Amino acid sequence: MLAEARRRSRRAFIGLGLAGLAGLGGWNWLSSQPNESGIPRPLRKVLDANGRLSSAYFKETRLAPEFARSRARTPRVNGKVGLDQALDPAAWRLQVQGYGSGKVQEFTLADVQALPKIQMTTELKCIEGWSVVVHWAGARLSDFLARYPLATRSGQPADPLNPPADLAPYVGMRTPDGAYYVGLDMHSALHPQTLLCYEMNGQPLTPAHGAPLRLVTPLKYGIKHLKRIGTIAFADTRPKDYWAELGYDWDAGH
Ligand SMILES: Nc1nc2c(c(=O)[nH]1)N[C@H]1C(S)=C(S)[C@@H](COP(=O)(O)O)O[C@H]1N2
Ligand SMILES: [Mo]
């Protein structure tokens, strides 16, 4: 309830900010302002403030709403960056670079499917303004990093409830060809609804929806839901992020 109230007041606050901009002379004034990362600076500021508020309000205990499974639909295929090459499912491996060792360890889809299977019906929200309820199944990234302790310098497991001091602060993921990439802070990565997902609406993922493995993290916009994960690596600073480079909020929370 509190989280919802905060979200509402945040929206109202941002709405007021935009109304204020309109009062100052509207779009003409706005578009005469210098650009920052491809968008007029005042809007960039609103996006930044949105990002800061969203991380300030983020709690590991906050969950994205879940829906009745009967409401699940197939989303449109949106965004194909990094999916150009044909995928050979038998040859695919998830490559994870250890934070401490720097060594790359390879995993098969069966390794991921051997972890507890989590199912959830959540909303996929795109920054373009549409959203679809989808039933997902996959393994928690937190379970993966507890089983394969690659996110700490010392090699101890990353318990999300009691994070070790030497846990990497960020994780970055890329498609096998490196064309699409996202960064997440480690709190978001270890969130219980952040899944290495291999099924959509009860069926294995299709190539266009990210087969064999995609990220699903429903507290964030679709831009972070990387399809066809190739590599995972950890970092001390914000990993590069495809849409953040084009001017969108790096956190992309909603
Ligand atoms: N590899 C890759 N993953 C991606 C994208 C992309 O262009 N390439 N687009 C993102 C965006 S903007 C959205 S909204 C979702 C859409 O997921 P869907 O195609 O399964 O609906 O995928 C995300 N993951
Ligand atoms: Mo999107």
JSON list of N, CA and C in Angstrom, two decimals, residues 114 141 156 168 172 194 220:
[
{"chain": "A", "resi": 114, "resn": "ALA", "atom": "N", "xyz": [17.87, -26.95, -14.23]},
{"chain": "A", "resi": 114, "resn": "ALA", "atom": "CA", "xyz": [18.03, -27.79, -13.03]},
{"chain": "A", "resi": 114, "resn": "ALA", "atom": "C", "xyz": [17.78, -27.01, -11.75]},
{"chain": "A", "resi": 141, "resn": "LEU", "atom": "N", "xyz": [17.65, -15.49, -11.01]},
{"chain": "A", "resi": 141, "resn": "LEU", "atom": "CA", "xyz": [19.07, -15.17, -11.13]},
{"chain": "A", "resi": 141, "resn": "LEU", "atom": "C", "xyz": [19.75, -15.32, -9.76]},
{"chain": "A", "resi": 156, "resn": "GLN", "atom": "N", "xyz": [32.20, -16.69, -2.52]},
{"chain": "A", "resi": 156, "resn": "GLN", "atom": "CA", "xyz": [31.12, -17.16, -1.65]},
{"chain": "A", "resi": 156, "resn": "GLN", "atom": "C", "xyz": [29.76, -16.85, -2.30]},
{"chain": "A", "resi": 168, "resn": "ALA", "atom": "N", "xyz": [29.64, -8.07, -6.18]},
{"chain": "A", "resi": 168, "resn": "ALA", "atom": "CA", "xyz": [29.74, -7.06, -7.24]},
{"chain": "A", "resi": 168, "resn": "ALA", "atom": "C", "xyz": [28.53, -6.13, -7.17]},
{"chain": "A", "resi": 172, "resn": "GLY", "atom": "N", "xyz": [26.23, -6.95, -15.90]},
{"chain": "A", "resi": 172, "resn": "GLY", "atom": "CA", "xyz": [25.93, -6.60, -17.28]},
{"chain": "A", "resi": 172, "resn": "GLY", "atom": "C", "xyz": [25.67, -7.87, -18.07]},
{"chain": "A", "resi": 194, "resn": "THR", "atom": "N", "xyz": [13.39, -11.51, -10.61]},
{"chain": "A", "resi": 194, "resn": "THR", "atom": "CA", "xyz": [14.32, -11.40, -11.73]},
{"chain": "A", "resi": 194, "resn": "THR", "atom": "C", "xyz": [14.71, -12.80, -12.17]},
{"chain": "A", "resi": 220, "resn": "LYS", "atom": "N", "xyz": [11.06, -3.42, -13.95]},
{"chain": "A", "resi": 220, "resn": "LYS", "atom": "CA", "xyz": [11.71, -2.55, -14.93]},
{"chain": "A", "resi": 220, "resn": "LYS", "atom": "C", "xyz": [11.01, -2.65, -16.29]}
]
